[in-house]
Coordinates of C-alpha atoms in Angstrom, one line a residue:
M1 CA 13.2 25.6 -28.6
A2 CA 15.2 28.0 -26.4
V3 CA 16.6 31.0 -28.2
L4 CA 18.7 34.1 -27.7
K5 CA 17.3 37.4 -28.9
V6 CA 19.7 40.2 -29.6
I7 CA 18.5 43.4 -27.8
A8 CA 21.7 45.4 -27.8
G9 CA 24.3 45.1 -30.6
S10 CA 24.5 45.8 -34.3
C11 CA 21.4 43.7 -35.3
P12 CA 18.8 44.0 -32.5
G13 CA 15.8 41.7 -32.9
Q14 CA 17.6 38.8 -34.5
I15 CA 16.9 35.3 -33.1
I16 CA 19.7 32.8 -32.3
E17 CA 18.5 29.2 -31.8
L18 CA 20.3 27.1 -29.1
H19 CA 21.0 23.6 -30.3
G20 CA 22.6 20.8 -28.4
E21 CA 23.6 20.4 -24.8
R22 CA 26.5 23.0 -24.9
C23 CA 26.7 26.3 -26.7
T24 CA 29.8 28.5 -26.3
L25 CA 30.0 32.2 -26.8
G26 CA 33.3 33.9 -27.7
R27 CA 35.7 35.3 -30.4
L28 CA 37.0 32.0 -31.6
P29 CA 35.6 30.7 -34.9
S30 CA 35.0 27.3 -33.2
C31 CA 32.4 28.9 -30.8
Q32 CA 28.8 28.2 -31.6
I33 CA 28.0 31.9 -31.2
V34 CA 30.9 34.0 -32.5
L35 CA 31.1 37.5 -31.0
E36 CA 33.7 39.5 -33.0
N37 CA 34.4 42.1 -30.4
G38 CA 37.8 42.9 -29.0
A39 CA 36.5 43.1 -25.4
V40 CA 35.1 39.5 -25.7
S41 CA 37.4 36.6 -24.6
R42 CA 38.2 33.8 -27.0
T43 CA 35.9 31.4 -25.1
H44 CA 33.9 33.8 -23.0
A45 CA 30.9 31.9 -21.7
Q46 CA 28.8 28.8 -22.3
I47 CA 25.1 27.9 -22.1
L48 CA 24.4 24.3 -20.9
E49 CA 21.2 22.4 -21.2
S50 CA 20.3 19.6 -18.8
H51 CA 16.9 17.9 -18.6
G52 CA 15.1 20.9 -20.0
A53 CA 16.9 23.5 -17.8
F54 CA 19.4 26.0 -19.1
Y55 CA 22.5 27.3 -17.3
L56 CA 25.0 30.1 -18.0
E57 CA 28.7 29.8 -17.0
D58 CA 31.5 32.3 -17.4
L59 CA 34.6 30.6 -18.7
R60 CA 37.1 32.8 -16.8
S61 CA 36.6 35.6 -19.2
R62 CA 38.6 38.8 -18.9
N63 CA 35.7 41.2 -18.7
G64 CA 33.1 38.9 -17.2
T65 CA 29.5 37.9 -17.9
Q66 CA 26.3 39.2 -16.3
I67 CA 22.7 38.0 -15.9
N68 CA 20.2 40.9 -15.4
G69 CA 23.1 43.2 -14.5
E70 CA 24.6 40.8 -11.9
P71 CA 28.2 39.4 -12.5
I72 CA 28.4 35.6 -12.4
Q73 CA 32.2 35.1 -12.2
G74 CA 33.1 32.6 -9.6
K75 CA 29.5 31.4 -9.2
G76 CA 29.8 28.3 -11.4
R77 CA 26.7 27.5 -13.4
V78 CA 23.8 30.0 -12.9
E79 CA 20.3 28.9 -14.0
L80 CA 18.7 30.9 -16.8
H81 CA 15.0 31.8 -16.6
H82 CA 12.7 33.0 -19.3
R83 CA 13.4 36.6 -20.4
D84 CA 16.7 36.9 -18.5
I85 CA 19.2 39.3 -20.0
I86 CA 22.7 38.1 -20.7
S87 CA 25.4 40.8 -21.0
V88 CA 28.7 39.9 -22.7
C89 CA 30.6 43.2 -22.8
E90 CA 28.7 45.5 -25.2
V91 CA 26.3 42.7 -26.4
E92 CA 23.0 42.0 -24.7
L93 CA 21.0 38.9 -25.4
R94 CA 17.6 38.0 -24.0
F95 CA 17.1 34.3 -23.1
L96 CA 13.7 32.9 -24.2
L97 CA 12.5 29.4 -23.5
K98 CA 10.1 29.9 -26.4
V99 CA 9.5 32.7 -28.9
A100 CA 6.3 34.5 -28.3
P101 CA 4.6 36.4 -31.2
D102 CA 5.9 39.7 -29.9
D103 CA 9.5 38.3 -29.6
S104 CA 9.9 37.2 -33.2
E105 CA 10.3 39.2 -36.3
P106 CA 10.7 38.0 -39.9
A107 CA 14.3 38.0 -40.9
R108 CA 16.7 36.2 -43.1
P109 CA 18.9 33.6 -41.4
V110 CA 21.8 35.5 -39.8
D111 CA 25.2 34.4 -38.6
A112 CA 25.5 34.4 -34.9
A113 CA 28.5 36.7 -35.1
D114 CA 26.6 39.1 -37.4
A115 CA 23.7 39.1 -34.9
A116 CA 26.0 40.1 -32.1
A117 CA 28.7 42.2 -33.7
G118 CA 27.5 43.2 -37.1
T119 CA 30.0 41.3 -39.2
P120 CA 29.3 41.7 -42.9
N121 CA 30.3 38.1 -43.9
A122 CA 28.6 35.2 -42.2
K123 CA 30.8 32.3 -41.0
K124 CA 28.0 30.1 -39.9
T125 CA 24.2 30.5 -40.4
L126 CA 22.0 30.3 -37.3
E127 CA 20.6 27.0 -38.5
A128 CA 24.1 25.6 -38.6
T129 CA 24.9 26.2 -34.9
D130 CA 24.2 22.5 -34.2
T131 CA 27.5 20.9 -34.9
S132 CA 26.6 17.4 -33.9
P133 CA 27.6 14.8 -36.5
R134 CA 24.9 13.4 -38.8
P135 CA 25.3 10.1 -40.6
K136 CA 25.1 10.3 -44.4
A137 CA 22.9 7.8 -46.1
P138 CA 25.0 5.3 -48.1
S139 CA 24.6 5.1 -51.8
T140 CA 22.9 2.1 -53.2
P141 CA 25.4 -0.8 -53.3
R142 CA 25.9 -2.8 -56.4
P143 CA 24.0 -6.0 -56.3
P144 CA 26.1 -9.2 -56.1
E145 CA 27.0 -11.0 -59.2
L146 CA 24.3 -13.6 -60.1
V147 CA 25.3 -17.1 -60.9
E148 CA 22.9 -19.0 -63.1
D149 CA 22.4 -22.8 -62.6
G150 CA 20.5 -24.2 -65.5
E151 CA 16.8 -23.8 -66.4
A152 CA 14.2 -24.0 -63.7
S153 CA 10.5 -23.0 -63.5
S154 CA 9.6 -20.3 -61.0
I155 CA 6.8 -21.0 -58.7
S156 CA 6.9 -17.5 -57.3
S157 CA 6.6 -15.9 -60.8
S158 CA 2.8 -16.3 -60.7
F159 CA 2.5 -14.8 -57.3
D160 CA 1.8 -11.1 -56.9
V161 CA 4.9 -10.0 -54.9
R162 CA 4.1 -6.3 -54.7
S163 CA 2.4 -6.4 -51.3
P164 CA 5.1 -8.5 -49.6
I165 CA 7.8 -6.3 -51.2
L166 CA 6.1 -3.2 -49.8
E167 CA 5.8 -5.0 -46.5
I168 CA 9.6 -5.7 -46.5
T169 CA 10.3 -2.0 -47.3
D170 CA 8.1 -0.9 -44.4
N171 CA 9.8 -3.4 -42.1
L172 CA 13.3 -2.1 -43.1
G173 CA 12.3 1.5 -42.6
G174 CA 10.2 1.1 -39.5
S175 CA 12.8 -0.1 -36.9
L176 CA 16.5 0.3 -36.1
D177 CA 16.6 -2.9 -34.1
I178 CA 18.0 -5.5 -36.4
D179 CA 16.8 -8.4 -34.2
V180 CA 13.3 -7.2 -34.9
V181 CA 13.7 -6.4 -38.6
L182 CA 15.4 -9.5 -39.9
P183 CA 12.7 -12.0 -38.6
R184 CA 10.0 -9.8 -40.3
I185 CA 12.0 -10.0 -43.5
L186 CA 11.9 -13.8 -43.5
E187 CA 8.2 -13.7 -42.7
S188 CA 7.6 -11.6 -45.8
L189 CA 9.9 -13.7 -47.9
F190 CA 7.8 -16.8 -47.1
K191 CA 4.9 -15.0 -48.7
I192 CA 6.9 -14.2 -51.8
F193 CA 8.4 -17.7 -52.1
P194 CA 5.7 -20.2 -51.3
Q195 CA 8.0 -23.1 -52.2
A196 CA 10.5 -22.1 -49.4
D197 CA 10.5 -24.5 -46.5
R198 CA 13.2 -22.8 -44.5
G199 CA 14.9 -19.4 -44.3
V200 CA 17.9 -18.1 -42.5
V201 CA 19.7 -14.8 -42.1
V202 CA 23.3 -15.1 -41.1
L203 CA 25.9 -12.5 -40.2
Q204 CA 29.6 -13.1 -39.8
D205 CA 31.4 -12.2 -36.6
P206 CA 34.2 -9.8 -37.8
S207 CA 36.5 -10.8 -34.9
T208 CA 36.2 -14.7 -35.2
G209 CA 34.9 -15.2 -38.7
D210 CA 32.1 -17.5 -37.3
F211 CA 28.6 -17.4 -38.7
Q212 CA 25.9 -16.2 -36.4
I213 CA 22.2 -16.9 -37.1
K214 CA 20.3 -13.6 -36.7
A215 CA 16.9 -14.9 -38.0
F216 CA 15.5 -18.4 -38.6
R217 CA 12.1 -19.6 -39.9
L218 CA 10.5 -22.9 -40.8
R219 CA 7.3 -23.1 -42.8
R220 CA 6.2 -26.3 -40.9
E221 CA 7.1 -26.4 -37.2
G222 CA 7.5 -29.6 -35.2
S223 CA 9.9 -31.5 -37.5
E224 CA 13.3 -32.8 -36.6
L225 CA 14.8 -29.9 -38.6
D226 CA 13.4 -27.3 -36.1
S227 CA 16.9 -26.7 -34.7
A228 CA 18.6 -23.7 -36.3
R229 CA 21.5 -25.4 -38.2
I230 CA 23.3 -24.1 -41.3
S231 CA 25.7 -25.4 -43.9
T232 CA 28.8 -23.3 -44.0
T233 CA 29.7 -24.7 -47.4
I234 CA 26.8 -22.7 -49.0
L235 CA 27.4 -19.6 -47.0
R236 CA 31.1 -19.5 -47.8
E237 CA 30.4 -20.0 -51.5
A238 CA 28.1 -16.9 -51.3
I239 CA 29.9 -14.6 -48.8
D240 CA 33.6 -15.3 -49.5
K241 CA 33.1 -15.0 -53.3
S242 CA 30.4 -12.3 -53.0
K243 CA 28.2 -14.2 -55.5
A244 CA 24.5 -15.0 -55.3
V245 CA 24.1 -18.8 -55.5
L246 CA 21.3 -20.8 -57.1
C247 CA 21.2 -24.6 -56.8
S248 CA 18.3 -26.4 -58.5
D249 CA 19.1 -29.8 -57.2
A250 CA 21.7 -30.1 -54.4
A251 CA 21.8 -33.9 -54.7
K252 CA 23.3 -33.6 -58.2
D253 CA 25.4 -30.5 -57.8
P254 CA 29.0 -31.5 -57.3
R255 CA 29.7 -28.2 -55.4
F256 CA 27.3 -29.1 -52.6
L257 CA 27.7 -32.9 -52.1
T258 CA 28.4 -32.6 -48.4
E259 CA 27.1 -34.4 -45.4
S260 CA 25.7 -31.3 -43.8
I261 CA 23.6 -30.4 -46.8
A262 CA 22.3 -34.0 -47.0
N263 CA 21.5 -34.1 -43.3
L264 CA 19.5 -30.8 -43.6
R265 CA 17.5 -32.5 -46.5
I266 CA 18.1 -29.5 -48.7
R267 CA 17.1 -30.2 -52.3
S268 CA 17.1 -26.6 -53.8
F269 CA 18.2 -23.3 -52.4
I270 CA 19.1 -19.7 -53.2
C271 CA 21.6 -17.8 -51.2
V272 CA 22.5 -14.1 -51.6
P273 CA 25.2 -12.2 -49.8
L274 CA 24.3 -8.9 -48.2
P275 CA 26.2 -6.1 -50.1
C276 CA 26.8 -3.9 -47.1
R277 CA 29.1 -0.9 -47.3
S278 CA 30.2 -1.3 -43.7
L279 CA 33.5 -3.1 -43.7
D280 CA 32.6 -5.0 -40.5
V281 CA 29.2 -6.4 -41.8
R282 CA 29.2 -9.5 -43.9
G283 CA 26.3 -11.9 -44.2
A284 CA 23.7 -13.6 -46.4
I285 CA 20.1 -14.6 -46.7
Q286 CA 19.3 -18.2 -47.7
L287 CA 16.1 -19.9 -48.6
D288 CA 15.8 -23.7 -48.8
T289 CA 13.2 -26.2 -50.1
F290 CA 13.0 -29.9 -49.1
S291 CA 11.2 -31.0 -52.3
L292 CA 12.2 -30.9 -56.0
A293 CA 8.6 -29.9 -56.7
G294 CA 9.5 -26.4 -55.6
M295 CA 12.8 -25.8 -57.2
F296 CA 14.1 -22.2 -57.2
S297 CA 14.7 -20.4 -60.5
Q298 CA 16.9 -17.6 -61.8
D299 CA 13.9 -15.2 -61.4
D300 CA 13.7 -16.2 -57.7
L301 CA 17.4 -15.5 -57.3
D302 CA 17.1 -12.0 -58.9
L303 CA 14.1 -11.2 -56.6
L304 CA 16.0 -12.3 -53.5
A305 CA 19.0 -10.3 -54.6
S306 CA 16.9 -7.1 -54.7
V307 CA 15.6 -7.8 -51.2
C308 CA 19.1 -8.3 -50.0
T309 CA 20.2 -5.0 -51.4
Q310 CA 17.4 -3.3 -49.3
A311 CA 18.3 -5.3 -46.3
A312 CA 22.0 -4.4 -46.6
L313 CA 21.0 -0.7 -46.7
A314 CA 19.0 -1.2 -43.5
L315 CA 22.0 -2.9 -41.8
D316 CA 24.3 0.0 -42.9
N317 CA 21.7 2.5 -41.4
V318 CA 21.6 0.5 -38.2
R319 CA 25.4 0.5 -37.9
M320 CA 25.5 4.3 -38.6
H321 CA 22.7 4.9 -36.0
Q322 CA 24.6 2.8 -33.4
A323 CA 27.8 4.7 -34.2
A324 CA 26.0 8.0 -33.9
I325 CA 24.6 7.0 -30.5
K326 CA 28.0 5.9 -29.3
Q327 CA 29.5 9.1 -30.5
R328 CA 26.8 11.1 -28.7
D329 CA 27.3 9.2 -25.5
L330 CA 31.0 9.8 -25.8
E331 CA 30.5 13.5 -26.3
R332 CA 28.3 13.6 -23.2
E333 CA 30.9 11.8 -21.1
L334 CA 33.6 14.1 -22.4
E335 CA 31.5 17.2 -21.7
F336 CA 30.9 15.9 -18.2
A337 CA 34.7 15.3 -17.8
T338 CA 35.3 18.8 -19.1
Q339 CA 33.0 20.3 -16.5
V340 CA 34.5 18.3 -13.8
Q341 CA 38.0 19.4 -14.8
L342 CA 37.0 23.0 -15.0
G343 CA 35.5 22.6 -11.5
F344 CA 39.0 21.7 -10.2
L345 CA 40.5 24.9 -11.5
P346 CA 40.2 27.9 -9.2
S347 CA 37.1 29.9 -9.8
E348 CA 38.6 33.1 -8.3
R349 CA 42.0 34.7 -8.4
P350 CA 43.8 35.9 -5.2
L351 CA 42.8 39.3 -3.9
I352 CA 46.1 40.4 -2.4
P353 CA 46.7 44.2 -1.8
G354 CA 49.4 45.5 -4.1
Y355 CA 49.2 42.5 -6.4
S356 CA 47.1 41.5 -9.5
F357 CA 46.7 38.1 -11.1
C358 CA 45.5 36.7 -14.4
D359 CA 45.4 33.1 -15.8
H360 CA 44.5 31.2 -19.0
Y361 CA 43.8 27.5 -19.6
S362 CA 43.1 25.9 -22.9
P363 CA 43.2 22.1 -23.3
A364 CA 44.2 20.6 -26.7
Q365 CA 41.4 18.1 -26.4
R366 CA 38.1 18.2 -24.4
V367 CA 40.1 17.5 -21.3
G368 CA 43.8 18.0 -20.6
G369 CA 46.7 17.4 -18.2
D370 CA 47.8 20.9 -17.5
F371 CA 46.7 22.4 -14.2
F372 CA 47.2 25.4 -11.9
D373 CA 45.9 26.4 -8.5
Y374 CA 46.1 29.1 -5.8
V375 CA 46.3 27.8 -2.2
A376 CA 45.9 30.1 0.8
L377 CA 48.6 29.3 3.4
P378 CA 49.1 30.4 7.1
G379 CA 50.6 33.8 7.6
G380 CA 48.8 35.4 4.7
R381 CA 51.0 33.6 2.2
T382 CA 49.7 32.2 -1.1
A383 CA 51.0 29.2 -3.0
I384 CA 50.9 29.4 -6.8
T385 CA 51.2 26.1 -8.6
V386 CA 51.3 25.0 -12.2
G387 CA 52.0 21.5 -13.6
D388 CA 51.9 19.4 -16.7
V389 CA 51.0 15.7 -16.8
A390 CA 52.8 13.8 -19.5
G391 CA 50.3 13.0 -22.3
K392 CA 46.8 14.4 -23.1
G393 CA 43.2 13.4 -22.9
V394 CA 41.4 11.5 -20.2
P395 CA 44.4 9.6 -18.6
A396 CA 46.2 12.9 -18.1
A397 CA 43.1 14.6 -16.8
L398 CA 42.6 11.8 -14.2
L399 CA 46.2 12.4 -12.9
M400 CA 45.5 16.2 -13.0
A401 CA 42.5 15.6 -10.7
R402 CA 44.7 13.6 -8.3
M403 CA 47.4 16.3 -8.3
Y404 CA 44.8 18.9 -7.3
S405 CA 44.0 17.2 -4.0
D406 CA 47.6 15.9 -3.3
V407 CA 49.2 19.3 -3.8
R408 CA 46.8 21.0 -1.3
Y409 CA 47.3 18.3 1.3
T410 CA 51.1 18.4 1.2
L411 CA 51.3 22.2 1.2
L412 CA 49.2 22.3 4.3
S413 CA 51.0 19.4 6.1
Q414 CA 54.7 20.1 5.4
P415 CA 56.8 22.8 7.0
T416 CA 58.5 24.2 3.8
P417 CA 57.7 24.3 0.1
A418 CA 60.7 22.0 -0.6
D419 CA 59.4 19.5 1.9
A420 CA 55.9 19.7 0.3
V421 CA 57.2 18.9 -3.2
T422 CA 59.5 16.1 -1.8
K423 CA 56.5 14.5 0.0
L424 CA 54.4 14.9 -3.1
N425 CA 57.0 13.1 -5.3
E426 CA 57.2 10.2 -2.8
G427 CA 53.5 9.6 -3.0
L428 CA 53.4 9.8 -6.8
S429 CA 56.4 7.6 -7.3
T430 CA 54.9 4.8 -5.4
G431 CA 51.3 5.3 -6.7
G432 CA 51.6 3.4 -10.0
L433 CA 51.9 6.2 -12.6
G434 CA 53.4 3.7 -15.1
H435 CA 55.5 5.5 -17.6
R436 CA 54.0 8.9 -16.9
F437 CA 55.6 11.8 -15.0
I438 CA 54.5 15.3 -14.0
T439 CA 56.5 18.6 -14.3
F440 CA 55.6 20.9 -11.5
A441 CA 56.5 24.4 -10.3
L442 CA 55.6 25.8 -6.8
L443 CA 55.9 29.4 -6.0
V444 CA 55.0 30.7 -2.5
L445 CA 54.3 34.4 -2.3
D446 CA 54.7 36.2 1.0
P447 CA 53.1 39.7 0.3
S448 CA 54.3 41.1 3.7
A449 CA 57.9 40.5 2.9
H450 CA 57.4 40.7 -0.9
T451 CA 59.4 37.4 -1.4
L452 CA 58.8 34.5 -3.7
T453 CA 60.0 31.0 -2.7
I454 CA 60.4 28.7 -5.7
V455 CA 60.6 24.9 -6.0
N456 CA 60.8 23.5 -9.5
A457 CA 60.3 19.8 -10.4
G458 CA 61.4 19.6 -14.0
H459 CA 59.0 22.4 -15.1
L460 CA 59.8 25.3 -17.4
P461 CA 61.4 28.1 -15.3
P462 CA 59.2 31.0 -14.4
L463 CA 60.0 34.3 -16.2
L464 CA 60.4 37.6 -14.3
R465 CA 60.0 40.9 -16.1
S466 CA 61.6 43.9 -14.4
K467 CA 60.2 47.4 -14.3
T468 CA 62.5 48.2 -17.3
N469 CA 61.0 45.3 -19.3
E470 CA 64.0 43.1 -19.0
V471 CA 63.1 39.4 -18.8
K472 CA 65.0 36.6 -17.0
S473 CA 64.4 33.1 -15.8
L474 CA 63.9 32.3 -12.1
G475 CA 65.5 29.3 -10.3
L476 CA 66.9 27.9 -13.6
N477 CA 69.9 26.2 -11.9
M478 CA 68.1 24.5 -9.0
S479 CA 65.4 22.5 -10.9
G480 CA 65.0 18.8 -10.0
L481 CA 63.6 15.9 -11.9
P482 CA 59.9 15.8 -12.7
L483 CA 57.6 14.2 -10.2
G484 CA 57.1 10.4 -10.3
I485 CA 60.6 9.4 -11.6
Q486 CA 62.8 9.0 -8.6
H487 CA 61.0 8.4 -5.3
D488 CA 63.8 9.4 -2.9
L489 CA 64.7 12.7 -4.5
K490 CA 65.1 15.7 -2.2
Y491 CA 63.9 19.0 -3.8
R492 CA 65.5 22.4 -3.1
Q493 CA 64.0 25.8 -2.8
T494 CA 65.2 29.3 -3.5
T495 CA 63.8 32.7 -2.4
V496 CA 63.8 35.9 -4.5
K497 CA 62.5 39.4 -3.8
I498 CA 59.7 40.9 -5.9
A499 CA 60.2 44.6 -6.5
P500 CA 57.4 47.1 -7.4
G501 CA 56.5 46.9 -11.1
E502 CA 57.9 43.4 -11.6
T503 CA 55.8 40.7 -13.3
V504 CA 56.1 36.9 -13.0
L505 CA 54.9 34.5 -15.7
L506 CA 54.4 30.7 -15.4
Y507 CA 53.5 28.6 -18.4
T508 CA 53.4 25.1 -19.8
D509 CA 55.2 23.6 -22.8
G510 CA 52.0 24.0 -24.9
V511 CA 53.2 27.6 -25.4
T512 CA 56.9 27.1 -26.1
E513 CA 56.3 24.0 -28.2
A514 CA 53.6 25.4 -30.4
M515 CA 54.6 24.8 -34.1
N516 CA 54.0 26.6 -37.4
H517 CA 53.7 25.1 -40.9
T518 CA 57.5 24.7 -41.2
N519 CA 57.6 22.6 -37.9
E520 CA 59.4 25.5 -36.1
C521 CA 58.8 25.7 -32.4
Y522 CA 57.6 29.0 -30.8
G523 CA 60.4 28.7 -28.2
S524 CA 61.3 30.3 -24.9
D525 CA 63.2 33.1 -26.5
R526 CA 60.2 34.3 -28.5
L527 CA 58.1 34.0 -25.4
A528 CA 60.5 36.2 -23.3
A529 CA 60.6 38.8 -26.1
R530 CA 56.8 39.0 -26.3
M531 CA 56.5 39.3 -22.5
G532 CA 59.1 42.1 -22.5
S533 CA 57.3 44.1 -25.2
A534 CA 53.7 43.6 -23.9
G535 CA 52.3 46.7 -22.4
G536 CA 49.4 47.1 -19.9
D537 CA 48.4 45.0 -16.9
V538 CA 48.8 41.2 -16.4
A539 CA 45.7 40.5 -18.4
A540 CA 47.2 42.3 -21.3
V541 CA 50.4 40.3 -21.0
V542 CA 48.5 37.0 -21.1
E543 CA 46.4 38.2 -24.0
A544 CA 49.5 39.3 -25.9
V545 CA 51.2 36.0 -25.5
I546 CA 48.2 34.0 -26.5
E547 CA 47.7 36.1 -29.6
D548 CA 51.3 35.8 -30.5
V549 CA 51.2 32.0 -30.2
E550 CA 48.1 31.8 -32.4
S551 CA 49.6 34.1 -35.0
F552 CA 52.8 32.0 -35.0
G553 CA 50.7 28.8 -35.6
D554 CA 48.9 30.5 -38.5
G555 CA 45.7 28.5 -38.1
L556 CA 47.3 25.1 -37.2
A557 CA 45.3 23.2 -34.6
Q558 CA 46.5 23.4 -31.0
R559 CA 48.8 20.3 -30.4
D560 CA 49.1 20.5 -26.6
D561 CA 47.4 22.0 -23.6
I562 CA 48.2 25.6 -22.9
C563 CA 48.3 27.1 -19.4
L564 CA 49.5 30.6 -18.5
L565 CA 49.5 32.3 -15.1
C566 CA 50.8 35.8 -14.5
F567 CA 51.0 38.1 -11.5
E568 CA 52.5 41.5 -10.8
R569 CA 53.5 43.6 -7.8
H570 CA 52.2 47.2 -8.0
A571 CA 53.6 48.7 -4.8

């Protein structure tokens, strides 16, 4: 198992095991490895495992991540090799594919945050860094109510059933394929009940209510009864009423005087419902005999009921196993979608003399609909874009991916920013967005003239902070409708000057619509006030806003995607 060994920090020598396909490092408590250090970003970096290989990726952290002293920002995933040193601010971790005797030292289980930052109280033990869901074994269900039907002798009572019962237990625990397990159960039941001529295991389709034969067995093959046929009368008596049914003589029992039972030549039978805890699993096991010489007894019914209880537990385990596999596959798909989406976002910020840039992106779910981009334009200009697709999750992320390519194409093919947004809207309006729309803001920075050209398609207006910390909105009165609503709309643009010391902030409604426990919104006024009071560079402004939003939410889960983009003119 791959591990990280702390070689610089408060607890050098401690070992952190890497579990799962993704392990994040950062200040947030949701990270698998929590580094409580002010210089560390909330989600600073991540370690990914794929087919036995491990990769380190910086998640647009403020202070960067290094491997063996080399920065990896903007390089995407960088493969880790045995004994590589990972530097996250003041913390240094050695990556080990396996722990050699000289690498390990006896120690109590230590929290990942303790190992890296020396926190006195552990939030998660190292063994608990694997957060993948594990199914809980269901408690033993209550056996179905037994229905007695007169006195009858038990042929199976003189038979030693211990070996077949153990055989059934082995079969139930030896496979998670129900199509393999159920026929084996019938084979063992035929050893326990020598009078049984036919056995069937039936499950009910939850969507249609129809009975489906999952296992069928005849003691003597080659008869006209070889076809797998069942009597729904018997099954409904057992399943619908959740009662085990014993019939000593079907020809004399008024409950079962039906043509189907007569045609099947059933003389005596026992039928027990499967007491599954899964709501979508209903079924039964039925044993029949064609001769009154082998009538079933109450003891036979009790024995079959105990077998059905074990079989029901096995079915519940299969369902939980299938659900766990489905959840694991979904997690892998979402993880892949997350990586694809992060790949669309710019890996580097513009390097423009006299200007500095900072950005932050945090989806509410694994993937989101907020996006931003920097696009280099002719004449040394730079387009700065930010948008918000209505909705969240995978559908919004797919539209976000489309926007990424469409925006770049229109910016490079149209003469003005307003023409670019107008053309973009035409394509989206006729592209089948359904009821979705996209708010979008485009700012084109000309650093030679220190001007900013703004086109706003229903997005929240950018904020401008002056050198004296006064904050105002830009282009508030010339915003058009969001993209995708009206196909023939012509968008307008406005141009403003950027003076030395002025800062511009773009954001999405995940910031202003963040809510606290009293359902109060964070709001644009609070955002403007925090921007005006934030000191330091653009990174400090972004950090101050994010911390203020989190403090306002007071631990509530993030409801919407959050995107912030900030730039400043120095001279």
